[in-house]
Amino acid sequence: MLKLAVAQLNYMVGDFAGNTDAIISHMQKAAAGKADVAVFSELCICGYYPGDLLEDSAFLAKAEQALANIMQASTDHPNLVCVIGTVRLNKGQGKALHNALLAIRNGEIVAEYYKQLLPTYGIFDERRHFEPGKEIASTLDVAGHKLGFMVCEDGWNDEEHDYQVNPFNALTAAKVDLIISINASPSDIGKRQQRHAMFAKAVAHHQLPLLYVNQVGGQDQLVFDGASFAVTPDRGVTFEAARFEEDFQLLGFAEKQFSAIDGAALVKPDSTGLSVPEFTRRQIVLGLQDYARRCGFKQVVVGSSGGIDSALTIALAVQALGAENVIAITMPSSYSSTGSVSDSVKLCDNLQVKLHTHPILNLVEQYAKGFEEAFSSPLRGLTQENLQARIRGTILMEYSNAFGALLLTTGNKSEISVGYCTLYGDTNGGLGLIGDLYKTEVYALSRHVNSAAGREIIPRDVLTKPPSAELAPDQLDTDSLPPYDELDEMLKWHIEGRRLPAHEFARAQAFVEQLQKTEAGQKSMARIMGMVARNEYKRRQAPPIIRVRARAFGSGRQMPIAAKY
């Protein structure tokens, strides 16, 4: 029986010492468990994705030194094969580097493979830095089994829709017994099911079992969910590692089947996985934890308006960092309802979060007076509304600067899409937690937070009162926008389209088709699409948001600002 160690770890871009220590310590665990092969993830030495750090000679030199340290450590376990991902120089024509998989044993590289399929869609831009590997199989004999290797995207083209090359074919021709795939596959809604379905189909097609090892953790906008798995031609997915946390597992492999290390049968994973709200909660919580830790923040600060967006942001921040590390500030103006303060107080009491009050009435009046004196014109309308948001944003940044807390912005995807936000006001911040959630999903996740807690975390009044920016008398979001259950369907159809899960796309498509049957519906659609286009300049200047869906604002949606379309 071949004994495999699955090392699903949380790496940080550029943390060569930390990444190397993690790899070496888990090599030791694998050797202690008498594993034949220890499998790590894609670009684990330098972290995924380093971007233009790959053009920094010092960065590349550190990657080489880290590899040398790992190879030296492997001599302590001469019978263990360690499969890792790293950067290698391209000795031929083309881009300077390869995205490489190395198999190391007893201080030597015993197999070397270069990723053939380099994604350039969505959030990926690997062809910017890497040259594809040759269209050949890389194999290695270990304990009487012939192993073949691939890296992440190499396994996503078995139907040959996106690339001319299909690495599965070369591995089939090489008659390998097992494919080992190392990955840095970011998580989004439906991604787990997509991975399982695609690899189960490919494995059945080629009659080749496969071990898929993924990384875990947050890196900027991206979150990696781990969920490494093993799949066989006859049984499909037979093993799955933990989701959203590090994991280390020992597996046996013989006669095209995976087993526990003692030969016992594995319990087949539940195909349903997490509910969408629970998935979303865990994705955002892990994303914030790692973003704050990697950027050196221990505390966060949030502007608490008494509305649903800030309430959910505060609740998620508490789950990620603890109540003692979350600060809320309420900043009432002359247009704030009594509930904007009282609901903030109740929310923070429920969460045991410290709430500061910083009224802005006098500041608004001073600005208005100064404006009229300088420009001989009263401050009114949208300018006055935006001023209030900008004063609040300035106060929040003052707190961030003074006390070293990361400011979390509270905009949701519906509002960000149509520009229903104030640049240099409520868009201020270092990270957005709910910027990839449509408004209807904000409500759904808020209800889930309460349900999972078994008590009222987010107050009932916050969940039931009509949404309002409270920047003008009796203002409601619906004064400027369609109801959110309608707006969200338009936006899903326009922004994500067929990237949506099939049932979501069908619902959005049906809604839009019905809307376009009337002149009023056509005008409504045209107005919303125009708002999305006109507000690209705001999104370009907004803070990063934690990605939850297949297409999020940021690197995953690249649109021009100045365009006539």
Coordinates of C-alpha atoms in Angstrom, one line a residue:
M1 CA 0.0 0.0 0.0
L2 CA 1.2 3.5 -0.9
K3 CA 1.0 5.9 2.1
L4 CA 0.1 9.5 1.3
A5 CA 0.3 12.5 3.6
V6 CA -2.1 15.4 2.7
A7 CA -0.7 18.7 4.0
Q8 CA -3.4 21.4 3.6
L9 CA -1.7 24.5 5.0
N10 CA -2.1 28.3 5.2
Y11 CA 0.7 30.1 3.4
M12 CA 1.5 33.8 3.2
V13 CA 2.9 35.5 0.1
G14 CA 6.6 36.3 0.7
D15 CA 6.8 34.7 4.1
F16 CA 9.6 32.3 3.1
A17 CA 10.6 31.6 6.6
G18 CA 7.1 30.8 7.9
N19 CA 6.2 28.8 4.8
T20 CA 9.4 26.8 4.9
D21 CA 9.0 26.1 8.6
A22 CA 5.4 24.8 8.0
I23 CA 6.5 22.6 5.1
I24 CA 9.4 21.1 7.1
S25 CA 7.4 20.5 10.2
H26 CA 4.8 18.6 8.2
M27 CA 7.4 16.6 6.4
Q28 CA 8.4 15.5 9.9
K29 CA 4.8 14.6 10.7
A30 CA 4.5 12.7 7.4
A31 CA 7.7 10.7 8.1
A32 CA 6.6 10.0 11.7
G33 CA 3.4 8.6 10.1
K34 CA 5.5 6.4 7.8
A35 CA 4.2 8.1 4.7
D36 CA 5.8 7.4 1.4
V37 CA 4.7 10.8 -0.1
A38 CA 3.9 14.1 1.5
V39 CA 1.9 16.5 -0.8
F40 CA 1.8 20.2 -0.4
S41 CA 0.1 22.8 -2.6
E42 CA 0.8 25.1 -5.6
L43 CA 3.5 27.7 -5.1
C44 CA 3.6 26.8 -1.4
I45 CA 7.2 28.1 -0.9
C46 CA 6.4 31.7 -1.9
G47 CA 2.6 31.7 -1.4
Y48 CA -0.1 32.2 -4.0
Y49 CA -0.3 34.6 -5.8
P50 CA 2.8 36.8 -5.7
G51 CA 2.0 38.9 -8.7
D52 CA 4.7 41.2 -9.8
L53 CA 6.9 40.2 -6.8
L54 CA 7.9 37.6 -9.3
E55 CA 9.8 40.3 -11.1
D56 CA 11.8 41.1 -8.0
S57 CA 15.2 39.4 -8.1
A58 CA 15.5 39.4 -4.3
F59 CA 12.1 37.7 -4.0
L60 CA 13.3 35.0 -6.4
A61 CA 16.6 34.6 -4.6
K62 CA 14.7 34.0 -1.3
A63 CA 12.5 31.4 -3.1
E64 CA 15.7 29.6 -4.2
Q65 CA 17.2 29.7 -0.7
A66 CA 13.9 28.4 0.8
L67 CA 13.9 25.5 -1.6
A68 CA 17.5 24.7 -0.7
N69 CA 16.5 24.6 3.0
I70 CA 13.7 22.3 2.3
M71 CA 15.9 20.0 0.2
Q72 CA 18.4 19.9 3.1
A73 CA 15.7 19.1 5.6
S74 CA 14.5 16.2 3.4
T75 CA 17.8 14.4 4.0
D76 CA 16.5 13.8 7.6
H77 CA 13.7 11.6 6.0
P78 CA 15.5 9.8 3.1
N79 CA 12.6 7.6 2.3
L80 CA 10.0 10.3 2.0
V81 CA 9.0 12.0 -1.3
C82 CA 8.0 15.6 -0.7
V83 CA 5.8 17.1 -3.5
I84 CA 5.9 20.9 -3.4
G85 CA 5.1 23.9 -5.6
T86 CA 7.6 26.7 -6.3
V87 CA 9.0 29.0 -8.9
R88 CA 11.6 27.8 -11.4
L89 CA 13.7 29.7 -13.9
N90 CA 12.8 29.1 -17.6
K91 CA 16.0 28.1 -19.4
G92 CA 14.3 28.4 -22.8
Q93 CA 12.4 31.1 -24.8
G94 CA 9.4 32.9 -23.4
K95 CA 8.6 34.3 -20.0
A96 CA 11.4 34.0 -17.4
L97 CA 9.7 31.6 -15.0
H98 CA 7.7 28.4 -14.7
N99 CA 5.0 27.5 -12.2
A100 CA 6.7 24.3 -11.0
L101 CA 6.0 21.1 -9.1
L102 CA 9.0 19.4 -7.6
A103 CA 9.2 16.0 -6.1
I104 CA 12.1 15.9 -3.6
R105 CA 13.7 12.9 -1.9
N106 CA 16.7 12.7 0.3
G107 CA 18.1 16.1 -0.8
E108 CA 17.5 15.6 -4.6
I109 CA 14.9 16.6 -7.1
V110 CA 13.6 13.3 -8.4
A111 CA 10.8 14.7 -10.6
E112 CA 10.1 18.2 -12.0
Y113 CA 7.0 19.3 -13.8
Y114 CA 5.9 22.7 -15.1
K115 CA 2.3 23.8 -15.2
Q116 CA 1.0 23.7 -18.8
L117 CA -2.3 25.6 -18.5
L118 CA -1.9 29.1 -17.2
P119 CA -5.2 30.8 -16.5
T120 CA -5.7 34.5 -17.5
Y121 CA -9.4 34.8 -16.8
G122 CA -11.3 36.2 -13.8
I123 CA -8.9 36.8 -11.0
F124 CA -6.0 34.9 -12.6
D125 CA -3.1 36.4 -14.7
E126 CA -0.5 33.7 -14.6
R127 CA 0.6 34.1 -18.2
R128 CA 1.8 37.5 -17.2
H129 CA 4.7 35.9 -15.4
F130 CA 5.0 32.2 -16.4
E131 CA 5.9 30.2 -19.5
P132 CA 3.8 27.0 -20.0
G133 CA 5.5 23.7 -19.5
K134 CA 6.0 21.2 -22.3
E135 CA 3.1 18.9 -23.3
I136 CA 4.6 15.9 -21.6
A137 CA 3.8 13.8 -18.5
S138 CA 6.0 13.9 -15.5
T139 CA 6.1 10.6 -13.5
L140 CA 7.8 9.0 -10.6
D141 CA 7.7 5.4 -9.2
V142 CA 7.2 5.2 -5.5
A143 CA 6.5 2.0 -3.5
G144 CA 5.5 0.1 -6.6
H145 CA 3.1 2.8 -7.9
K146 CA 3.6 5.1 -10.8
L147 CA 2.7 8.6 -9.9
G148 CA 1.8 11.4 -12.4
F149 CA 1.7 15.1 -11.6
M150 CA -0.3 18.1 -12.6
V151 CA -0.8 21.7 -11.2
C152 CA -4.3 23.2 -10.6
E153 CA -5.6 24.5 -13.9
D154 CA -4.1 21.5 -15.7
G155 CA -7.0 19.4 -14.5
W156 CA -9.8 21.8 -15.6
N157 CA -9.7 21.2 -19.4
D158 CA -10.7 17.6 -19.9
E159 CA -13.5 18.7 -22.2
E160 CA -11.0 20.8 -24.1
H161 CA -13.1 23.9 -24.3
D162 CA -10.6 26.5 -23.0
Y163 CA -7.2 25.2 -24.2
Q164 CA -5.8 23.1 -27.0
V165 CA -3.8 21.1 -24.5
N166 CA -5.3 18.5 -22.1
P167 CA -2.6 17.2 -19.6
F168 CA -4.8 14.3 -18.7
N169 CA -4.1 12.7 -22.1
A170 CA -0.3 12.6 -21.5
L171 CA -0.8 11.0 -18.1
T172 CA -3.2 8.4 -19.5
A173 CA -0.7 7.6 -22.2
A174 CA 2.0 7.2 -19.5
K175 CA -0.2 4.6 -17.8
V176 CA 0.2 6.1 -14.3
D177 CA -1.5 4.6 -11.3
L178 CA -2.3 7.8 -9.5
I179 CA -2.4 11.5 -10.4
I180 CA -1.3 14.0 -7.8
S181 CA -2.6 17.5 -8.3
I182 CA -1.3 20.4 -6.3
N183 CA -3.6 23.5 -6.2
A184 CA -4.2 27.0 -5.1
S185 CA -7.9 27.1 -5.9
P186 CA -9.8 30.1 -4.5
S187 CA -13.2 29.5 -3.0
D188 CA -16.5 31.0 -4.1
I189 CA -20.2 30.0 -4.0
G190 CA -20.6 26.6 -5.8
K191 CA -16.8 26.1 -6.3
R192 CA -16.6 22.9 -4.2
Q193 CA -19.4 21.2 -6.1
Q194 CA -17.8 22.4 -9.4
R195 CA -14.5 20.9 -8.4
H196 CA -16.0 17.6 -7.4
A197 CA -18.1 17.2 -10.5
M198 CA -15.4 18.2 -12.9
F199 CA -12.7 15.9 -11.5
A200 CA -15.0 13.0 -10.9
K201 CA -16.0 13.2 -14.6
A202 CA -12.4 13.4 -15.8
V203 CA -11.2 10.6 -13.5
A204 CA -14.0 8.4 -14.7
H205 CA -13.2 9.3 -18.3
H206 CA -9.5 8.3 -18.0
Q207 CA -9.9 5.7 -15.3
L208 CA -7.2 7.3 -13.2
P209 CA -7.6 8.0 -9.5
L210 CA -6.5 11.5 -8.4
L211 CA -5.4 13.2 -5.1
Y212 CA -6.2 16.9 -5.1
V213 CA -4.4 19.0 -2.5
N214 CA -5.4 22.6 -2.0
Q215 CA -4.2 25.4 0.2
V216 CA -6.3 27.2 2.8
G217 CA -6.5 30.8 4.1
G218 CA -7.1 34.4 3.0
Q219 CA -4.8 36.4 0.7
D220 CA -6.0 39.9 -0.1
Q221 CA -9.4 39.5 -1.7
L222 CA -9.1 35.8 -2.1
V223 CA -10.0 33.0 0.3
F224 CA -8.8 29.5 -0.2
D225 CA -11.1 26.9 1.5
G226 CA -8.8 23.9 1.5
A227 CA -11.3 21.0 1.1
S228 CA -8.6 18.8 -0.5
F229 CA -10.0 15.6 -1.8
A230 CA -9.4 12.2 -3.3
V231 CA -11.5 10.8 -6.2
T232 CA -11.6 7.4 -7.9
P233 CA -13.2 6.3 -11.2
D234 CA -15.8 4.1 -9.6
R235 CA -16.7 5.8 -6.4
G236 CA -16.2 9.5 -7.2
V237 CA -15.0 11.7 -4.3
T238 CA -14.1 9.3 -1.4
F239 CA -12.2 11.7 0.9
E240 CA -12.3 15.3 1.8
A241 CA -10.2 17.4 4.2
A242 CA -11.5 20.1 6.4
R243 CA -12.9 23.3 4.9
F244 CA -11.6 26.7 6.0
E245 CA -8.9 25.4 8.3
E246 CA -5.5 23.7 8.1
D247 CA -5.6 19.9 8.0
F248 CA -3.1 17.1 7.9
Q249 CA -4.3 13.6 6.9
L250 CA -2.7 10.2 6.1
L251 CA -4.3 8.1 3.4
G252 CA -3.6 4.7 2.0
F253 CA -3.7 3.8 -1.7
A254 CA -3.8 0.4 -3.4
E255 CA -5.6 -1.1 -6.4
K256 CA -7.0 2.3 -7.5
Q257 CA -8.7 2.9 -4.2
F258 CA -8.0 5.2 -1.3
S259 CA -8.4 4.1 2.3
A260 CA -7.5 5.1 5.8
I261 CA -3.8 4.6 6.7
D262 CA -4.7 1.3 8.4
G263 CA -6.6 0.1 5.4
A264 CA -10.1 0.8 6.7
A265 CA -12.7 2.2 4.3
L266 CA -13.1 5.9 4.2
V267 CA -16.4 7.6 4.9
K268 CA -17.7 9.2 1.7
P269 CA -18.0 13.0 2.1
D270 CA -21.5 14.6 2.2
S271 CA -22.2 15.9 -1.3
T272 CA -24.4 18.8 -0.1
G273 CA -21.6 20.6 1.9
L274 CA -22.3 23.8 3.7
S275 CA -25.4 26.0 3.2
V276 CA -24.8 29.1 1.2
P277 CA -25.1 31.4 4.2
E278 CA -22.8 29.3 6.3
F279 CA -20.3 29.0 3.5
T280 CA -20.5 32.8 3.1
R281 CA -20.0 33.4 6.9
R282 CA -17.0 31.1 7.1
Q283 CA -15.4 32.6 3.9
I284 CA -15.7 36.2 5.2
V285 CA -14.5 35.3 8.7
L286 CA -11.4 33.5 7.5
G287 CA -10.8 36.3 5.0
L288 CA -10.8 39.0 7.7
Q289 CA -8.8 36.9 10.1
D290 CA -5.9 36.4 7.7
Y291 CA -6.1 39.9 6.2
A292 CA -5.8 41.5 9.6
R293 CA -3.1 39.2 10.7
R294 CA -1.0 39.5 7.6
C295 CA -1.3 43.3 7.5
G296 CA -0.5 43.6 11.2
F297 CA -3.9 44.8 12.6
K298 CA -5.2 43.5 15.9
Q299 CA -8.3 45.7 16.0
V300 CA -10.9 46.9 13.5
V301 CA -13.3 49.9 13.6
V302 CA -16.7 50.1 12.0
G303 CA -19.1 53.0 11.6
S304 CA -22.4 51.9 13.1
S305 CA -25.4 53.5 11.4
G306 CA -28.1 51.3 13.0
G307 CA -28.6 49.7 9.5
I308 CA -28.3 46.1 8.3
D309 CA -25.0 46.5 6.5
S310 CA -23.0 47.9 9.4
A311 CA -24.7 45.5 11.8
L312 CA -23.7 42.4 9.8
T313 CA -20.2 43.8 9.3
I314 CA -19.8 44.2 13.1
A315 CA -21.2 40.8 13.8
L316 CA -18.8 39.1 11.4
A317 CA -15.9 41.1 12.7
V318 CA -16.6 39.8 16.2
Q319 CA -16.7 36.2 15.0
A320 CA -13.3 36.7 13.3
L321 CA -11.4 38.7 15.9
G322 CA -13.4 38.7 19.1
A323 CA -15.5 41.4 20.6
E324 CA -12.6 43.0 22.4
N325 CA -10.9 43.8 19.1
V326 CA -14.0 45.4 17.4
I327 CA -14.8 49.1 17.9
A328 CA -18.0 50.7 16.7
I329 CA -18.7 54.4 16.3
T330 CA -22.2 55.9 15.8
M331 CA -22.2 59.4 14.3
P332 CA -25.7 60.8 14.3
S333 CA -26.7 63.9 12.3
S334 CA -29.9 66.0 12.2
Y335 CA -31.4 63.4 9.8
S336 CA -30.6 60.3 11.9
S337 CA -33.6 58.5 13.3
T338 CA -33.7 57.6 17.0
G339 CA -33.3 54.0 15.9
S340 CA -29.9 54.7 14.2
V341 CA -28.5 55.2 17.7
S342 CA -30.7 52.9 19.8
D343 CA -30.3 50.0 17.4
S344 CA -26.5 50.5 17.4
V345 CA -26.5 50.4 21.2
K346 CA -28.6 47.2 21.2
L347 CA -26.4 45.5 18.6
C348 CA -23.2 46.4 20.5
D349 CA -24.7 45.3 23.8
N350 CA -25.7 41.9 22.2
L351 CA -22.1 41.5 20.9
Q352 CA -20.3 43.1 23.9
V353 CA -18.7 45.6 21.5
K354 CA -17.5 49.0 22.7
L355 CA -19.6 51.7 21.0
H356 CA -18.5 55.4 20.8
T357 CA -20.8 58.3 20.0
H358 CA -19.5 61.1 17.8
P359 CA -22.3 63.5 16.7
I360 CA -21.6 65.3 13.4
L361 CA -24.4 68.1 13.5
N362 CA -22.0 70.9 14.4
L363 CA -19.4 69.8 11.9
V364 CA -22.0 69.8 9.1
E365 CA -23.2 73.2 10.1
Q366 CA -19.6 74.6 10.1
Y367 CA -19.0 73.1 6.6
A368 CA -22.2 74.6 5.3
K369 CA -21.4 78.0 6.7
G370 CA -17.9 77.9 5.3
F371 CA -19.1 76.8 1.9
E372 CA -21.6 79.6 1.6
E373 CA -19.1 82.2 2.7
A374 CA -16.5 81.0 0.2
F375 CA -18.7 80.3 -2.8
S376 CA -21.8 82.5 -2.3
S377 CA -24.0 79.5 -2.6
P378 CA -25.9 77.4 0.0
L379 CA -24.8 73.9 0.6
R380 CA -27.8 71.7 -0.3
G381 CA -29.1 68.6 -2.1
L382 CA -26.7 65.8 -3.0
T383 CA -23.7 67.9 -2.0
Q384 CA -25.0 68.2 1.5
E385 CA -25.9 64.5 1.7
N386 CA -22.4 63.4 0.6
L387 CA -20.8 65.9 3.0
Q388 CA -22.3 64.0 5.9
A389 CA -20.9 60.7 4.6
R390 CA -17.5 62.3 4.1
I391 CA -17.4 63.7 7.6
R392 CA -18.2 60.3 9.0
G393 CA -15.5 58.7 6.8
T394 CA -13.0 61.3 8.1
I395 CA -13.9 60.6 11.7
L396 CA -13.5 56.9 11.2
M397 CA -10.1 57.4 9.5
E398 CA -9.1 59.7 12.4
Y399 CA -9.8 56.8 14.8
S400 CA -7.9 54.4 12.6
N401 CA -4.9 56.6 12.4
A402 CA -4.9 57.4 16.1
F403 CA -5.4 53.9 17.5
G404 CA -4.1 51.7 14.7
A405 CA -7.4 49.9 14.0
L406 CA -8.3 48.7 10.5
L407 CA -11.3 50.5 9.2
L408 CA -13.9 48.1 7.6
T409 CA -16.1 49.6 5.0
T410 CA -19.7 48.4 5.0
G411 CA -21.0 48.7 1.4
N412 CA -22.8 45.8 -0.1
K413 CA -22.6 44.7 -3.8
S414 CA -26.0 46.1 -4.8
E415 CA -25.0 49.6 -3.6
I416 CA -21.5 49.4 -4.9
S417 CA -22.8 48.3 -8.3
V418 CA -24.9 51.3 -8.9
G419 CA -22.7 53.8 -7.1
Y420 CA -25.1 54.3 -4.1
C421 CA -22.2 55.2 -1.9
T422 CA -20.1 58.3 -1.3
L423 CA -16.5 58.4 -2.5
Y424 CA -14.2 59.4 0.3
G425 CA -17.1 58.8 2.7
D426 CA -18.6 55.5 3.4
T427 CA -16.2 54.0 0.9
N428 CA -13.3 54.8 3.2
G429 CA -11.6 51.8 4.7
G430 CA -9.0 49.1 4.3
L431 CA -11.3 46.2 3.6
G432 CA -14.9 45.5 2.8
L433 CA -16.5 42.3 4.3
I434 CA -19.8 42.3 2.5
G435 CA -18.9 44.0 -0.8
D436 CA -19.6 40.8 -2.7
L437 CA -23.0 40.2 -1.1
Y438 CA -26.1 41.6 -2.7
K439 CA -28.5 43.4 -0.4
T440 CA -30.9 40.4 -0.3
E441 CA -28.0 38.2 0.7
V442 CA -27.0 40.6 3.5
Y443 CA -30.4 40.0 5.0
A444 CA -30.2 36.3 4.5
L445 CA -26.8 36.1 6.2
S446 CA -27.9 38.3 9.0
R447 CA -30.8 36.0 9.7
H448 CA -28.4 33.1 9.6
V449 CA -26.1 34.7 12.1
N450 CA -29.0 35.0 14.5
S451 CA -30.2 31.5 13.8
A452 CA -26.8 29.9 14.3
A453 CA -26.3 31.8 17.6
G454 CA -29.7 30.7 18.8
R455 CA -30.5 34.2 19.9
E456 CA -30.9 37.7 18.6
I457 CA -27.5 39.1 17.7
I458 CA -28.7 41.5 15.0
P459 CA -31.8 43.3 16.4
R460 CA -35.2 42.5 14.9
D461 CA -35.7 46.3 14.2
V462 CA -32.6 46.3 12.1
L463 CA -33.8 43.4 10.1
T464 CA -37.3 44.8 9.5
K465 CA -36.9 48.6 9.0
P466 CA -36.8 50.0 5.5
P467 CA -33.2 50.6 4.3
S468 CA -32.1 54.2 4.4
A469 CA -28.9 56.2 4.1
E470 CA -30.5 58.8 6.4
L471 CA -28.8 61.7 4.7
A472 CA -32.0 63.7 4.0
P473 CA -35.5 64.0 5.6
D474 CA -37.5 60.8 5.4
Q475 CA -35.0 59.3 2.9
L476 CA -35.4 55.7 1.8
D477 CA -33.2 53.6 -0.6
T478 CA -36.3 53.0 -2.7
D479 CA -36.5 56.7 -3.5
S480 CA -33.5 56.2 -5.8
L481 CA -33.5 52.5 -6.5
P482 CA -35.9 49.7 -7.4
P483 CA -36.8 47.3 -4.5
Y484 CA -33.7 45.2 -3.7
D485 CA -35.3 41.9 -4.6
E486 CA -35.8 43.3 -8.1
L487 CA -32.5 45.2 -8.3
D488 CA -30.4 42.2 -7.3
E489 CA -31.9 40.0 -10.1
M490 CA -30.9 42.7 -12.6
L491 CA -27.5 43.0 -11.2
K492 CA -26.8 39.3 -11.0
W493 CA -27.9 38.9 -14.7
H494 CA -25.7 41.9 -15.8
I495 CA -22.6 41.5 -13.7
E496 CA -22.2 37.7 -13.3
G497 CA -24.5 36.2 -15.9
R498 CA -23.6 32.5 -16.6
R499 CA -21.0 32.6 -13.9
L500 CA -23.9 32.3 -11.5
P501 CA -24.9 28.9 -10.2
A502 CA -27.4 27.4 -12.7
H503 CA -30.5 28.0 -10.6
E504 CA -29.6 31.6 -9.8
F505 CA -28.9 32.4 -13.5
A506 CA -32.3 30.8 -14.5
R507 CA -34.1 32.9 -11.9
A508 CA -32.3 36.1 -13.0
Q509 CA -32.8 35.4 -16.7
A510 CA -36.5 34.8 -16.2
F511 CA -36.9 38.0 -14.2
V512 CA -35.0 40.1 -16.8
E513 CA -37.0 38.6 -19.7
Q514 CA -40.2 39.4 -18.0
L515 CA -39.0 42.9 -17.2
Q516 CA -38.1 43.6 -20.8
K517 CA -41.6 42.8 -22.1
T518 CA -42.7 46.3 -21.0
E519 CA -41.5 49.8 -21.9
A520 CA -41.2 50.7 -18.2
G521 CA -39.2 47.5 -17.5
Q522 CA -36.8 48.3 -20.4
K523 CA -36.3 51.8 -19.1
S524 CA -35.6 50.5 -15.6
M525 CA -33.0 48.0 -17.0
A526 CA -31.4 50.7 -19.1
R527 CA -31.2 53.1 -16.1
I528 CA -29.6 50.5 -13.8
M529 CA -27.1 49.3 -16.5
G530 CA -26.1 53.0 -17.0
M531 CA -25.6 53.4 -13.2
V532 CA -23.3 50.4 -13.1
A533 CA -21.2 51.7 -16.0
R534 CA -21.0 55.3 -14.7
N535 CA -19.8 54.3 -11.3
E536 CA -16.7 52.3 -12.3
Y537 CA -14.6 55.2 -11.1
K538 CA -15.9 54.8 -7.6
R539 CA -15.2 51.0 -7.5
R540 CA -11.7 51.6 -8.9
Q541 CA -10.9 53.7 -5.8
A542 CA -12.8 51.6 -3.2
P543 CA -11.0 49.3 -0.8
P544 CA -10.6 45.6 -1.6
I545 CA -13.5 43.3 -0.7
I546 CA -13.5 39.7 0.3
R547 CA -14.5 37.6 -2.7
V548 CA -17.5 35.3 -2.2
R549 CA -18.9 34.9 -5.7
A550 CA -17.4 33.8 -9.0
R551 CA -17.2 37.4 -10.2
A552 CA -16.4 40.0 -7.7
F553 CA -15.4 43.6 -8.1
G554 CA -11.7 44.1 -8.2
S555 CA -9.3 42.1 -10.3
G556 CA -12.1 39.7 -11.3
R557 CA -14.0 42.4 -13.3
Q558 CA -11.8 44.6 -15.3
M559 CA -13.8 47.4 -17.0
P560 CA -12.7 50.8 -18.4
I561 CA -13.7 54.0 -16.6
A562 CA -13.7 56.3 -19.7
A563 CA -15.9 54.5 -22.3
K564 CA -19.0 55.3 -24.3
Y565 CA -21.0 52.1 -23.9

